[in-house]
Coordinates of C-alpha atoms and ligand atoms in Angstrom, one line a residue:
X65 CA 0.0 0.0 0.0
X66 CA 2.9 2.4 0.9
X67 CA 4.3 2.0 -2.7
X68 CA 0.9 2.5 -4.2
X69 CA 0.3 5.7 -2.2
X70 CA 3.7 7.0 -3.1
X71 CA 3.2 6.4 -6.8
X72 CA -0.1 8.3 -6.6
X73 CA 1.4 11.1 -4.6
X74 CA -0.8 10.4 -1.5
X75 CA 0.6 11.3 1.9
X76 CA -0.5 10.5 5.5
X77 CA -2.3 13.9 5.6
X78 CA -3.5 15.2 2.2
X79 CA -4.7 18.7 1.4
X80 CA -8.4 18.9 0.6
X81 CA -8.4 22.0 -1.6
X82 CA -6.6 22.1 -4.9
X83 CA -6.3 24.6 -7.8
X84 CA -4.9 22.4 -10.5
X85 CA -1.7 20.8 -9.1
X86 CA -1.4 23.4 -6.4
X87 CA -2.8 22.5 -2.9
X88 CA -4.1 25.3 -0.7
X89 CA -2.6 25.8 2.8
X90 CA -3.8 23.2 5.3
X91 CA -2.7 25.0 8.5
X92 CA -5.4 24.6 11.2
X93 CA -7.8 22.7 8.9
X94 CA -10.0 20.1 10.5
X95 CA -8.7 16.6 9.7
X96 CA -10.8 13.7 8.5
X97 CA -9.8 10.1 8.0
X98 CA -10.5 7.9 4.9
X99 CA -11.1 4.4 6.1
X100 CA -10.6 1.1 4.4
X101 CA -14.1 -0.6 4.6
X102 CA -12.5 -4.0 4.5
X103 CA -10.6 -3.5 7.7
X104 CA -12.1 -0.5 9.4
X105 CA -8.6 1.0 9.6
X106 CA -7.7 4.5 8.4
X107 CA -5.9 4.6 5.0
X108 CA -4.9 8.3 5.2
X109 CA -6.2 11.6 6.4
X110 CA -7.5 14.7 4.6
X111 CA -7.1 18.3 5.8
X112 CA -10.6 19.6 4.9
X113 CA -11.0 22.6 2.6
X114 CA -12.8 25.6 4.0
X115 CA -15.6 27.9 2.7
X116 CA -13.0 30.6 2.1
X117 CA -10.9 28.3 0.1
X118 CA -13.9 27.3 -1.9
X119 CA -14.2 31.0 -2.9
X120 CA -10.6 31.0 -4.1
X121 CA -11.1 27.8 -6.0
X122 CA -14.2 29.1 -7.8
X123 CA -12.4 32.3 -8.8
X124 CA -9.5 30.2 -10.2
X125 CA -12.0 28.0 -12.0
X126 CA -13.7 31.1 -13.5
X127 CA -10.4 32.5 -14.7
X128 CA -9.5 29.2 -16.3
X129 CA -12.9 29.0 -18.0
X130 CA -12.4 32.4 -19.6
X131 CA -9.2 31.3 -21.3
X132 CA -10.3 27.7 -22.0
X133 CA -13.5 28.6 -23.8
X134 CA -11.4 30.3 -26.5
X135 CA -9.6 27.1 -27.3
X136 CA -11.1 25.4 -30.4
X137 CA -13.1 22.4 -29.3
X138 CA -11.0 19.8 -31.1
X139 CA -7.9 21.2 -29.4
X140 CA -9.7 20.9 -26.1
X141 CA -10.3 17.3 -27.2
X142 CA -6.6 16.8 -27.6
X143 CA -6.0 17.7 -23.9
X144 CA -8.7 15.3 -22.9
X145 CA -7.1 12.6 -25.1
X146 CA -3.9 13.1 -23.1
X147 CA -5.9 12.8 -19.9
X148 CA -7.3 9.4 -21.1
X149 CA -3.7 8.4 -21.8
X150 CA -2.6 9.2 -18.2
X151 CA -5.6 7.3 -16.9
X152 CA -4.5 4.3 -19.0
X153 CA -0.9 4.5 -17.6
X154 CA -2.3 4.6 -14.0
X155 CA -5.3 2.2 -14.5
X156 CA -3.9 -0.5 -12.3
X157 CA -2.9 1.9 -9.4
X158 CA -6.2 3.8 -9.6
X159 CA -8.2 0.7 -9.8
X160 CA -6.5 -0.7 -6.7
X161 CA -7.2 2.6 -4.9
X162 CA -10.9 2.3 -5.7
X163 CA -10.9 -1.2 -4.2
X164 CA -9.0 -0.1 -1.1
X165 CA -11.0 3.0 -0.4
X166 CA -14.6 1.9 -1.3
X167 CA -14.2 -1.9 -1.2
X168 CA -15.4 -2.9 -4.6
X169 CA -13.8 -6.1 -5.9
X170 CA -10.6 -5.5 -8.0
X171 CA -12.2 -6.3 -11.4
X172 CA -14.8 -3.7 -10.7
X173 CA -12.2 -1.2 -9.4
X174 CA -10.3 -1.6 -12.6
X175 CA -13.5 -1.5 -14.6
X176 CA -14.4 1.8 -13.1
X177 CA -11.1 3.3 -14.3
X178 CA -11.7 1.8 -17.7
X179 CA -15.1 3.5 -17.7
X180 CA -13.2 6.8 -17.2
X181 CA -10.9 6.0 -20.0
X182 CA -13.8 5.2 -22.2
X183 CA -15.3 8.5 -21.3
X184 CA -12.2 10.3 -22.3
X185 CA -12.2 8.6 -25.7
X186 CA -15.8 9.4 -26.2
X187 CA -15.3 13.0 -25.3
X188 CA -12.4 13.3 -27.7
X189 CA -14.8 12.2 -30.5
X190 CA -17.5 14.6 -29.2
X191 CA -15.1 17.5 -29.4
X192 CA -15.5 17.4 -33.2
X193 CA -19.2 16.7 -33.0
X194 CA -20.8 19.5 -30.9
X195 CA -23.3 19.9 -33.7
X196 CA -26.0 22.5 -34.0
X197 CA -28.8 22.5 -36.5
X198 CA -29.5 24.9 -39.4
X199 CA -33.1 26.0 -40.1
X200 CA -34.7 27.5 -43.2
X201 CA -35.8 31.0 -42.5
X202 CA -39.2 32.1 -43.5
X203 CA -37.7 35.4 -44.7
X204 CA -35.8 35.9 -48.0
X205 CA -32.1 36.3 -47.8
X206 CA -32.0 35.1 -44.2
X207 CA -30.3 32.1 -42.6
X208 CA -30.9 30.6 -39.2
X209 CA -28.7 28.2 -37.3
X210 CA -27.9 27.3 -33.7
X211 CA -24.6 27.0 -32.1
X212 CA -23.4 25.6 -28.8
X213 CA -21.2 27.6 -26.4
X214 CA -19.5 26.7 -23.2
X215 CA -21.4 27.4 -20.0
X216 CA -18.8 28.3 -17.3
X217 CA -17.3 26.5 -14.4
X218 CA -19.2 23.3 -13.8
X219 CA -19.6 22.0 -10.2
X220 CA -19.5 18.2 -10.0
X221 CA -20.6 16.5 -6.8
X222 CA -19.9 12.8 -6.7
X223 CA -20.9 9.9 -4.5
X224 CA -18.6 7.3 -2.9
X225 CA -19.7 4.4 -5.0
X226 CA -18.2 5.5 -8.3
X227 CA -15.3 7.7 -7.0
X228 CA -13.6 7.9 -10.4
X229 CA -16.1 7.2 -13.3
X230 CA -19.0 9.4 -12.4
X231 CA -16.6 12.4 -12.2
X232 CA -15.2 11.4 -15.6
X233 CA -18.7 11.2 -17.1
X234 CA -19.1 14.8 -16.2
X235 CA -15.6 16.2 -16.4
X236 CA -14.6 14.8 -19.8
X237 CA -17.7 16.0 -21.5
X238 CA -17.7 19.4 -19.6
X239 CA -14.0 19.9 -20.7
X240 CA -14.5 19.3 -24.4
X241 CA -17.6 21.5 -24.1
X242 CA -15.2 24.4 -23.0
X243 CA -16.0 24.5 -19.3
X244 CA -13.7 24.3 -16.3
X245 CA -14.6 21.7 -13.6
X246 CA -14.8 22.0 -9.9
X247 CA -15.1 18.6 -8.2
X248 CA -16.6 18.1 -4.7
X249 CA -16.2 14.3 -4.1
X250 CA -17.8 12.3 -1.3
X251 CA -16.0 12.5 2.0
X252 CA -16.1 8.7 2.0
X253 CA -13.8 8.5 -1.1
X254 CA -11.5 11.5 -1.0
X255 CA -8.2 9.7 -1.7
X256 CA -9.5 8.5 -5.1
X257 CA -10.5 12.1 -5.9
X258 CA -7.2 13.6 -4.9
X259 CA -5.1 11.0 -6.7
X260 CA -7.2 11.3 -9.9
X261 CA -7.3 15.0 -9.7
X262 CA -3.6 15.4 -9.3
X263 CA -2.8 13.2 -12.3
X264 CA -5.2 15.0 -14.7
X265 CA -4.6 18.5 -13.3
X266 CA -1.0 18.0 -14.4
X267 CA -2.1 17.4 -18.0
X268 CA -4.2 20.6 -17.8
X269 CA -1.4 22.5 -16.3
X270 CA 1.1 21.3 -19.0
X271 CA -1.4 22.5 -21.6
X272 CA -1.3 26.0 -20.0
X273 CA -4.5 25.8 -18.0
X274 CA -3.6 25.4 -14.3
X275 CA -7.1 26.2 -12.9
X276 CA -9.0 24.1 -15.4
X277 CA -9.5 21.3 -12.8
X278 CA -10.1 22.2 -9.2
X279 CA -11.1 20.1 -6.2
X280 CA -12.5 20.6 -2.8
X281 CA -13.0 18.0 -0.1
X282 CA -15.0 19.8 2.6
X283 CA -18.0 19.6 4.9
X284 CA -21.3 19.4 3.2
X285 CA -22.9 22.1 5.3
X286 CA -20.3 24.8 5.0
X287 CA -18.5 24.0 1.7
X288 CA -21.3 22.1 -0.2
X289 CA -24.0 24.6 0.5
X290 CA -21.9 27.5 -0.4
X291 CA -20.9 25.7 -3.7
X292 CA -24.5 25.0 -4.8
X293 CA -25.6 28.5 -4.0
X294 CA -22.8 30.2 -5.9
X295 CA -24.0 31.9 -9.1
X296 CA -20.6 31.6 -10.7
X297 CA -21.3 27.9 -11.2
X298 CA -24.1 27.9 -13.9
X299 CA -24.4 24.1 -13.7
X300 CA -24.2 21.8 -10.7
X301 CA -24.1 18.1 -11.6
X302 CA -24.8 16.0 -8.5
X303 CA -24.9 12.2 -8.0
X304 CA -26.2 10.7 -4.8
X305 CA -29.2 10.1 -2.7
X306 CA -32.7 11.5 -3.4
X307 CA -32.7 13.8 -0.2
X308 CA -29.3 15.1 -1.3
X309 CA -30.5 15.8 -4.8
X310 CA -33.7 17.4 -3.6
X311 CA -31.6 19.8 -1.5
X312 CA -29.2 20.6 -4.4
X313 CA -32.0 20.9 -7.0
X314 CA -34.0 23.3 -4.9
X315 CA -30.9 25.5 -4.0
X316 CA -29.8 25.7 -7.7
X317 CA -33.4 26.3 -9.0
X318 CA -33.8 29.1 -6.5
X319 CA -31.0 31.0 -8.3
X320 CA -32.3 29.8 -11.6
X321 CA -29.1 27.8 -12.3
X322 CA -29.1 24.5 -13.9
X323 CA -28.8 21.2 -12.1
X324 CA -28.2 17.8 -13.5
X325 CA -29.3 15.1 -11.0
X326 CA -28.5 11.4 -11.0
X327 CA -30.1 10.1 -7.8
X328 CA -31.4 6.9 -6.3
X329 CA -32.8 3.9 -8.2
X330 CA -35.0 1.1 -7.2
X331 CA -34.3 -1.2 -10.1
X332 CA -36.2 -4.3 -11.0
X333 CA -35.8 -7.3 -13.2
X334 CA -38.8 -9.2 -14.6
X335 CA -38.1 -12.9 -15.3
X336 CA -40.8 -14.3 -17.6
X337 CA -41.8 -18.0 -18.1
X338 CA -39.8 -18.4 -21.3
X339 CA -36.7 -16.6 -20.1
X340 CA -33.3 -18.3 -20.5
X341 CA -32.9 -19.0 -16.8
X342 CA -29.1 -19.4 -16.9
X343 CA -28.8 -15.9 -18.3
X344 CA -31.4 -14.5 -15.9
X345 CA -29.6 -16.0 -12.9
X346 CA -26.3 -14.4 -13.9
X347 CA -28.0 -11.1 -14.6
X348 CA -29.9 -11.0 -11.3
X349 CA -26.8 -12.1 -9.3
X350 CA -24.5 -9.5 -10.8
X351 CA -27.2 -6.8 -10.5
X352 CA -28.1 -7.5 -6.9
X353 CA -24.7 -8.5 -5.5
X354 CA -22.2 -6.7 -7.6
X355 CA -20.5 -3.8 -5.8
X356 CA -22.3 -5.3 -2.7
X357 CA -25.5 -3.7 -3.9
X358 CA -24.1 -0.2 -3.8
X359 CA -24.7 0.9 -7.3
X360 CA -27.6 3.3 -8.1
X361 CA -28.3 0.7 -10.8
X362 CA -28.2 -2.3 -8.4
X363 CA -31.1 -4.8 -8.8
X364 CA -33.3 -4.4 -5.7
X365 CA -36.5 -6.2 -6.8
X366 CA -37.2 -9.2 -9.0
X367 CA -40.6 -10.2 -10.4
X368 CA -40.6 -13.8 -11.3
X369 CA -43.5 -15.5 -13.1
X370 CA -45.2 -18.0 -10.7
X371 CA -44.6 -20.9 -13.1
X372 CA -40.9 -20.7 -12.7
X373 CA -40.6 -18.8 -9.4
X374 CA -39.9 -21.8 -7.2
X375 CA -37.2 -23.2 -9.5
X376 CA -35.6 -19.8 -10.1
X377 CA -35.4 -18.9 -6.5
X378 CA -34.0 -22.3 -5.5
X379 CA -31.2 -21.8 -8.0
X380 CA -30.6 -18.2 -7.0
X381 CA -30.4 -19.1 -3.3
X382 CA -27.8 -21.8 -4.3
X383 CA -25.8 -19.2 -6.2
X384 CA -25.9 -16.8 -3.2
X385 CA -24.8 -19.5 -0.8
X386 CA -21.6 -20.0 -2.8
X387 CA -20.6 -16.4 -3.2
X388 CA -17.1 -15.7 -2.1
X389 CA -17.2 -12.8 0.4
X390 CA -14.1 -11.2 1.6
X391 CA -11.0 -9.2 0.7
X392 CA -11.9 -7.3 -2.4
X393 CA -8.2 -7.3 -3.6
X394 CA -8.3 -11.1 -3.7
X395 CA -9.1 -12.0 -7.3
X396 CA -11.5 -14.8 -6.3
X397 CA -13.7 -12.5 -4.2
X398 CA -17.1 -11.5 -5.7
X399 CA -18.5 -9.6 -2.7
X400 CA -16.6 -7.0 -0.8
X401 CA -17.7 -4.9 2.2
X402 CA -20.3 -2.1 2.5
X403 CA -18.8 1.4 2.7
X404 CA -19.2 2.0 6.4
X405 CA -20.8 1.0 9.7
X406 CA -23.8 3.2 9.0
X407 CA -24.5 1.2 5.8
X408 CA -24.4 -2.0 7.8
X409 CA -27.0 -0.6 10.2
X410 CA -29.1 0.4 7.2
X411 CA -28.9 -3.1 5.9
X412 CA -30.0 -4.5 9.3
X413 CA -32.8 -2.1 9.7
X414 CA -34.2 -2.7 6.2
X415 CA -34.2 -6.4 6.9
X416 CA -36.0 -6.0 10.2
X417 CA -38.6 -3.8 8.6
X418 CA -39.0 -6.2 5.7
X419 CA -39.6 -9.1 8.1
X420 CA -42.0 -7.0 10.1
X421 CA -43.9 -6.2 6.9
X422 CA -44.3 -9.9 6.1
X423 CA -41.1 -10.7 4.2
X424 CA -39.3 -14.0 4.5
X425 CA -35.5 -14.2 4.4
X426 CA -34.6 -17.0 2.0
X427 CA -30.8 -16.6 2.4
X428 CA -28.4 -14.2 4.0
X429 CA -29.5 -11.7 6.6
X430 CA -26.3 -11.7 8.7
X431 CA -23.5 -9.3 9.4
X432 CA -20.2 -11.2 9.2
X433 CA -18.2 -11.5 12.4
X434 CA -14.9 -10.1 11.2
X435 CA -13.3 -6.6 10.9
X436 CA -14.7 -4.4 8.1
X437 CA -18.3 -3.9 7.0
X438 CA -19.2 -7.3 5.6
X439 CA -22.7 -8.5 5.3
X440 CA -24.3 -11.5 3.6
X441 CA -26.1 -10.8 0.4
X442 CA -29.8 -11.5 1.1
X443 CA -32.9 -12.5 -0.7
X444 CA -36.3 -11.7 0.9
X445 CA -39.4 -13.3 -0.4
X446 CA -41.7 -10.3 -0.5
X447 CA -45.0 -8.8 -1.7
X448 CA -44.9 -5.8 -4.1
X449 CA -47.0 -3.7 -1.7
X450 CA -44.6 -4.0 1.2
X451 CA -43.6 -0.3 1.8
X452 CA -39.9 -1.3 2.2
X453 CA -39.8 -2.5 -1.4
X454 CA -40.3 1.2 -2.5
X455 CA -37.2 2.2 -0.6
X456 CA -33.6 2.2 -1.8
X457 CA -31.3 0.6 0.7
X458 CA -27.6 0.7 -0.5
X459 CA -26.9 -2.9 0.4
X460 CA -27.2 -6.4 -1.2
X461 CA -30.9 -6.9 -0.4
X462 CA -33.1 -8.4 -3.1
X463 CA -36.9 -8.5 -2.8
X464 CA -38.3 -11.5 -4.7
X465 CA -41.9 -11.3 -5.8
X466 CA -43.8 -13.7 -7.9
X467 CA -46.3 -12.5 -10.5
X468 CA -49.1 -14.0 -12.7
X469 CA -49.6 -11.4 -15.4
X470 CA -46.9 -9.3 -17.2
X471 CA -49.0 -6.1 -17.1
X472 CA -49.2 -6.5 -13.4
X473 CA -45.4 -7.0 -13.1
X474 CA -44.7 -3.9 -15.1
X475 CA -47.1 -1.9 -13.0
X476 CA -45.4 -3.1 -9.8
X477 CA -42.0 -2.3 -11.3
X478 CA -43.1 1.2 -12.0
X479 CA -45.0 1.7 -8.7
X480 CA -42.0 3.2 -6.8
X481 CA -40.8 6.8 -6.6
X482 CA -37.5 6.1 -8.4
X483 CA -37.1 5.5 -12.1
X484 CA -33.5 4.7 -13.0
X485 CA -33.0 1.2 -14.5
X486 CA -35.1 -1.8 -15.4
X487 CA -34.8 -5.1 -17.2
X488 CA -36.7 -8.0 -18.5
X489 CA -35.4 -11.5 -19.2
X490 CA -37.5 -13.1 -21.9
X491 CA -37.2 -14.9 -25.2
X492 CA -40.6 -13.6 -26.2
X493 CA -40.6 -10.8 -28.7
X494 CA -44.1 -9.8 -27.6
X495 CA -43.2 -9.6 -23.9
X496 CA -40.0 -7.6 -24.5
X497 CA -41.8 -5.1 -26.8
X498 CA -44.6 -4.8 -24.2
X499 CA -41.9 -4.0 -21.6
X500 CA -40.3 -1.4 -23.9
X501 CA -43.6 0.2 -25.1
X502 CA -44.8 3.6 -23.9
X503 CA -46.9 1.9 -21.3
X504 CA -44.0 -0.3 -20.3
X505 CA -41.0 0.5 -18.1
X506 CA -41.0 4.1 -16.9
X507 CA -37.3 4.1 -16.3
X508 CA -34.4 6.0 -18.0
X509 CA -32.8 2.6 -18.8
X510 CA -34.7 -0.4 -20.0
X511 CA -32.8 -3.6 -20.9
X512 CA -33.7 -6.9 -22.4
X513 CA -31.7 -10.0 -21.4
X514 CA -29.2 -7.9 -19.5
X515 CA -29.4 -6.9 -15.9
X516 CA -30.0 -3.4 -14.5
X517 CA -26.5 -2.4 -13.8
X518 CA -23.3 -2.1 -15.8
X519 CA -24.4 0.4 -18.5
X520 CA -22.0 1.3 -21.2
X521 CA -21.0 5.0 -21.5
X522 CA -22.1 5.4 -25.1
X523 CA -25.7 5.8 -24.0
X524 CA -27.2 8.7 -22.0
X525 CA -27.3 7.6 -18.4
X526 CA -29.9 8.7 -15.9
X527 CA -33.5 8.2 -14.8
X528 CA -36.9 9.6 -14.3
X529 CA -39.1 10.6 -11.3
X530 CA -37.1 10.9 -8.1
X531 CA -34.0 9.7 -9.9
X532 CA -33.8 13.4 -11.0
X533 CA -34.2 13.4 -14.8
X534 CA -30.6 14.2 -15.6
X535 CA -28.6 12.5 -18.4
X536 CA -24.9 12.0 -18.3
X537 CA -22.2 10.3 -20.4
X538 CA -23.0 9.5 -24.0
X539 CA -25.5 10.2 -26.8
X540 CA -26.4 13.9 -26.7
X541 CA -25.8 14.3 -22.9
X542 CA -23.2 16.9 -23.8
X543 CA -25.9 19.5 -24.4
X544 CA -26.5 19.8 -20.7
X545 CA -23.0 21.2 -20.4
X546 CA -23.4 23.9 -23.1
X547 CA -25.7 26.8 -23.9
X548 CA -27.6 26.9 -27.1
X549 CA -27.6 30.1 -29.1
X550 CA -30.0 30.6 -32.0
X551 CA -28.7 32.9 -34.7
X552 CA -30.6 34.6 -37.5
X553 CA -28.5 36.3 -40.2
X554 CA -29.8 38.7 -42.8
X555 CA -27.8 39.0 -46.0
X556 CA -30.4 41.0 -47.9
X557 CA -30.9 44.7 -48.2
X558 CA -34.2 45.1 -46.5
X559 CA -35.6 44.1 -43.2
X560 CA -38.6 41.9 -43.5
X561 CA -40.2 41.0 -40.2
X562 CA -41.3 37.5 -39.2
X563 CA -45.0 36.5 -39.0
X564 CA -45.8 39.1 -41.7
X565 CA -45.6 42.0 -39.3
X566 CA -45.0 45.4 -41.0
X567 CA -43.4 48.4 -39.3
X568 CA -42.7 51.0 -41.9
X569 CA -41.0 54.1 -40.7
Ligands
UN1_109 C1 -23.9 4.7 -10.1 O1 -24.1 3.7 -9.4 O2 -24.0 5.9 -9.6 O3 -24.4 1.3 -15.0 C2 -23.4 4.6 -11.5 C3 -23.7 1.1 -14.0 C4 -22.4 1.9 -14.0 C5 -22.6 3.2 -13.4 C6 -23.3 3.2 -12.1 N1 -21.9 2.0 -15.3 O4 -23.9 0.3 -13.1

């Protein structure tokens, strides 16, 4: 670990506020630890950034934006290409750091860094494709078109569970769009943020833009609230819980800023009678147990047709009972720890509530008696109307419900406040089209014969209802990071008015 930290420039105590590669003074700052969730031991400490430092950081970000927006977009893409290259060179170290600090198994830690690399590649391509439309003017000798301009410094608030990739979804696109980026990471994963920031800020600095990337690790109340209320940040992109997003969305709306919210999910998989059960088993297991159930896309509910429910659940329980739980750095482990003791409590409380509401634990339900925050992945036989099934608990708890009629299963799936991801396993064309139709899944993501998690970056990522409505990563998600300008040009020698209005002077 010592070598890894040295290679990534991490110290025992790390500054929490950065303008590019330059840390701000830490004298007298409150110190917080980052813990290894597999052992409960501190990994290193952070000197938290202050509200005054935030002010400095935003000013630097503003200044960098003013220069960066003048760089042609494909040239901005070239800087992002170099960032992708640096991520490639450090993929192994950064992936291990993800595993150490947030406990996801190594292949997922590495996968997360790969997701950031993919985002860099995608953004490089986007930098030549920030297309606007042209329109035919109704007036002679006139031309209309729209163009997209950078917005300003973009504030990016990230959650612990994707401490690298979710920032990259935002930052890589925001950068090619011509914005500077201010990152406020989760205080549960600050080392990942600092290490990633330092590496990529060096690329920006070498390109002549020292304040292009800025970072602040600080208290939510003082630093976070000041950040979301600051009018110099025209866009705040926030990933996290629904209550957090509601708070951010309201504060930003109050100043008529823009927010891009990617909040909680309560994702379901429907397994129909003619599904390929081998495929469905793997999809459900990865969706529910991967990242120890701590993805916003994790599978939390399954609706299994009554004809196959018994067999499917029997096989699923058997899979659960063989899952290797333990050190996430060990290549054979599939289930790592939860992020902290609070998450373990939430797991226990959700299960107590589920049982009180009539749920039956089919497997799991225990906290492991060992250091770290390890729990057993759990399947609860449930009814769709149990109130706990409408809640997102960030833990490997799967509510299994049997259904008779597909319309009913789709209605149950939709009958929760969140609307992020959804899936159906079926070999029936009719059933999959019913699921994908306008009266089918109401989620931002709808998959067939694929689980709810593990989306590729090429698509727009996000969800409806309390998930917040934002879209990040691929497709045309870049538009959220730019402002649209509609331009009408007159190359004639008179001034006709639209809608036939006359105004002769
Ligand atoms: C999240 O949990 O906030 O689709 C993001 C997935 C990942 C991203 C999850 N690509 O599961």
